[in-house]
mmCIF file of C-alpha atoms in Angstrom:
data_model
loop_
_atom_site.group_PDB
_atom_site.id
_atom_site.type_symbol
_atom_site.label_atom_id
_atom_site.label_comp_id
_atom_site.label_asym_id
_atom_site.label_seq_id
_atom_site.Cartn_x
_atom_site.Cartn_y
_atom_site.Cartn_z
ATOM 1 C CA ARG O 27 5.481 -9.125 -2.999
ATOM 2 C CA LEU O 28 3.632 -6.988 -5.907
ATOM 3 C CA GLU O 29 6.725 -5.446 -6.525
ATOM 4 C CA GLY O 30 7.469 -5.030 -10.384
ATOM 5 C CA VAL O 31 3.725 -6.052 -11.016
ATOM 6 C CA PRO O 32 1.188 -3.975 -12.629
ATOM 7 C CA VAL O 33 -1.646 -3.956 -10.457
ATOM 8 C CA PRO O 34 -5.040 -3.756 -11.500
ATOM 9 C CA VAL O 35 -7.433 -1.047 -10.557
ATOM 10 C CA GLU O 36 -11.342 -1.388 -11.516
ATOM 11 C CA VAL O 37 -12.488 2.025 -12.028
ATOM 12 C CA ILE O 38 -16.551 3.697 -13.107
ATOM 13 C CA PRO O 39 -15.786 4.576 -17.095
ATOM 14 C CA SER O 40 -17.188 8.485 -16.393
ATOM 15 C CA ALA O 41 -14.075 8.550 -13.636
ATOM 16 C CA ARG O 42 -11.043 6.855 -15.960
ATOM 17 C CA SER O 43 -9.369 10.131 -16.550
ATOM 18 C CA LEU O 44 -9.701 11.261 -13.087
ATOM 19 C CA VAL O 45 -8.418 7.786 -11.622
ATOM 20 C CA GLY O 46 -5.505 7.967 -14.207
ATOM 21 C CA ARG O 47 -4.828 11.785 -13.086
ATOM 22 C CA LYS O 48 -4.323 10.421 -9.158
ATOM 23 C CA LEU O 49 -2.739 7.314 -9.810
ATOM 24 C CA VAL O 50 0.144 9.199 -11.553
ATOM 25 C CA GLY O 51 -0.100 11.178 -8.270
ATOM 26 C CA LEU O 52 0.692 8.528 -6.789
ATOM 27 C CA GLY O 53 3.759 7.796 -8.507
ATOM 28 C CA GLY O 54 2.171 5.208 -11.190
ATOM 29 C CA ASP O 55 1.551 4.932 -14.585
ATOM 30 C CA PRO O 56 -1.667 3.651 -15.647
ATOM 31 C CA ILE O 57 -2.171 1.182 -18.937
ATOM 32 C CA TYR O 58 -6.109 1.595 -20.196
ATOM 33 C CA ARG O 59 -7.204 -2.713 -20.343
ATOM 34 C CA GLU O 60 -8.348 -2.377 -23.482
ATOM 35 C CA HIS O 61 -11.280 -4.611 -24.795
ATOM 36 C CA TYR O 62 -12.193 -4.942 -21.778
ATOM 37 C CA VAL O 63 -15.642 -4.830 -19.824
ATOM 38 C CA THR O 64 -16.049 -6.787 -15.645
ATOM 39 C CA ASP O 65 -19.012 -7.990 -15.226
ATOM 40 C CA SER O 66 -20.238 -4.756 -13.492
ATOM 41 C CA GLY O 67 -19.810 -2.960 -16.713
ATOM 42 C CA ASN O 68 -16.837 -1.500 -15.232
ATOM 43 C CA ILE O 69 -13.009 -0.671 -16.978
ATOM 44 C CA ILE O 70 -9.485 -1.793 -16.006
ATOM 45 C CA LEU O 71 -6.301 0.110 -15.205
ATOM 46 C CA ASP O 72 -3.082 -1.596 -15.137
ATOM 47 C CA VAL O 73 -1.105 0.200 -12.987
ATOM 48 C CA GLU O 74 3.061 0.083 -13.266
ATOM 49 C CA ARG O 75 5.433 1.605 -11.290
ATOM 50 C CA LEU O 76 3.860 1.643 -7.749
ATOM 51 C CA ASN O 77 5.402 2.252 -4.751
ATOM 52 C CA LEU O 78 4.829 -1.067 -2.848
ATOM 53 C CA ALA O 79 6.998 -1.206 0.217
ATOM 54 C CA ASN O 80 3.673 -0.263 2.391
ATOM 55 C CA PRO O 81 1.005 -1.975 0.010
ATOM 56 C CA VAL O 82 -1.871 -1.319 2.893
ATOM 57 C CA GLU O 83 -1.165 2.263 2.855
ATOM 58 C CA MET O 84 -1.269 2.202 -1.249
ATOM 59 C CA GLU O 85 -4.098 -0.045 -1.361
ATOM 60 C CA GLU O 86 -6.545 2.244 0.950
ATOM 61 C CA LYS O 87 -4.848 5.139 -1.066
ATOM 62 C CA ILE O 88 -6.524 4.020 -4.414
ATOM 63 C CA ASN O 89 -9.521 2.617 -2.834
ATOM 64 C CA HIS O 90 -10.329 6.036 -1.946
ATOM 65 C CA ILE O 91 -10.240 7.954 -5.367
ATOM 66 C CA PRO O 92 -13.801 8.879 -5.968
ATOM 67 C CA GLY O 93 -14.277 7.032 -9.100
ATOM 68 C CA VAL O 94 -12.146 3.791 -7.997
ATOM 69 C CA VAL O 95 -14.537 0.129 -7.365
ATOM 70 C CA CYS O 96 -11.384 -1.797 -6.033
ATOM 71 C CA ALA O 97 -7.657 -2.064 -6.332
ATOM 72 C CA GLY O 98 -6.040 -5.825 -6.622
ATOM 73 C CA ILE O 99 -3.368 -5.249 -3.752
ATOM 74 C CA PHE O 100 -6.067 -6.827 -1.548
ATOM 75 C CA ALA O 101 -3.213 -6.502 1.124
ATOM 76 C CA LYS O 102 -5.993 -5.554 4.119
ATOM 77 C CA ASN O 103 -7.549 -8.607 3.676
ATOM 78 C CA LEU O 104 -5.420 -11.223 2.512
ATOM 79 C CA ALA O 105 -5.938 -14.501 0.441
ATOM 80 C CA ASP O 106 -6.574 -17.755 2.395
ATOM 81 C CA VAL O 107 -5.490 -19.356 -0.682
ATOM 82 C CA LEU O 108 -2.992 -18.712 -3.643
ATOM 83 C CA ILE O 109 -4.125 -20.361 -6.817
ATOM 84 C CA VAL O 110 -1.261 -20.032 -9.511
ATOM 85 C CA ALA O 111 -1.141 -21.228 -13.121
ATOM 86 C CA SER O 112 1.954 -21.819 -14.732
ATOM 87 C CA GLN O 113 3.348 -24.513 -17.990
ATOM 88 C CA ASP O 114 3.449 -27.269 -14.899
ATOM 89 C CA GLY O 115 -0.804 -26.425 -14.319
ATOM 90 C CA VAL O 116 -2.499 -25.143 -11.422
ATOM 91 C CA HIS O 117 -1.236 -25.269 -8.638
ATOM 92 C CA GLU O 118 -3.131 -23.981 -5.239
ATOM 93 C CA TYR O 119 -1.475 -23.351 -2.172
ATOM 94 C CA PRO O 120 -3.588 -22.484 1.477
#
């Protein structure tokens, strides 16, 4: 469950404003991750307050916004392994 966790959305820089407005329209509160550029030269918007009751539907809606490269929900293609870092070290869960 991702409730209460900001969803990272990779965005083409020139589409930042458009994508931000669309994310607000979906009920989110996008926050620009300053001083960070992806390996592909894109930016990240961390989106708080999204309703993730239906994560597959929300992932599809976000990924279909022009200018979005990928939303960090990954509900359609579930991960095979979860890697979690904490103060106790790094733990891997199959």
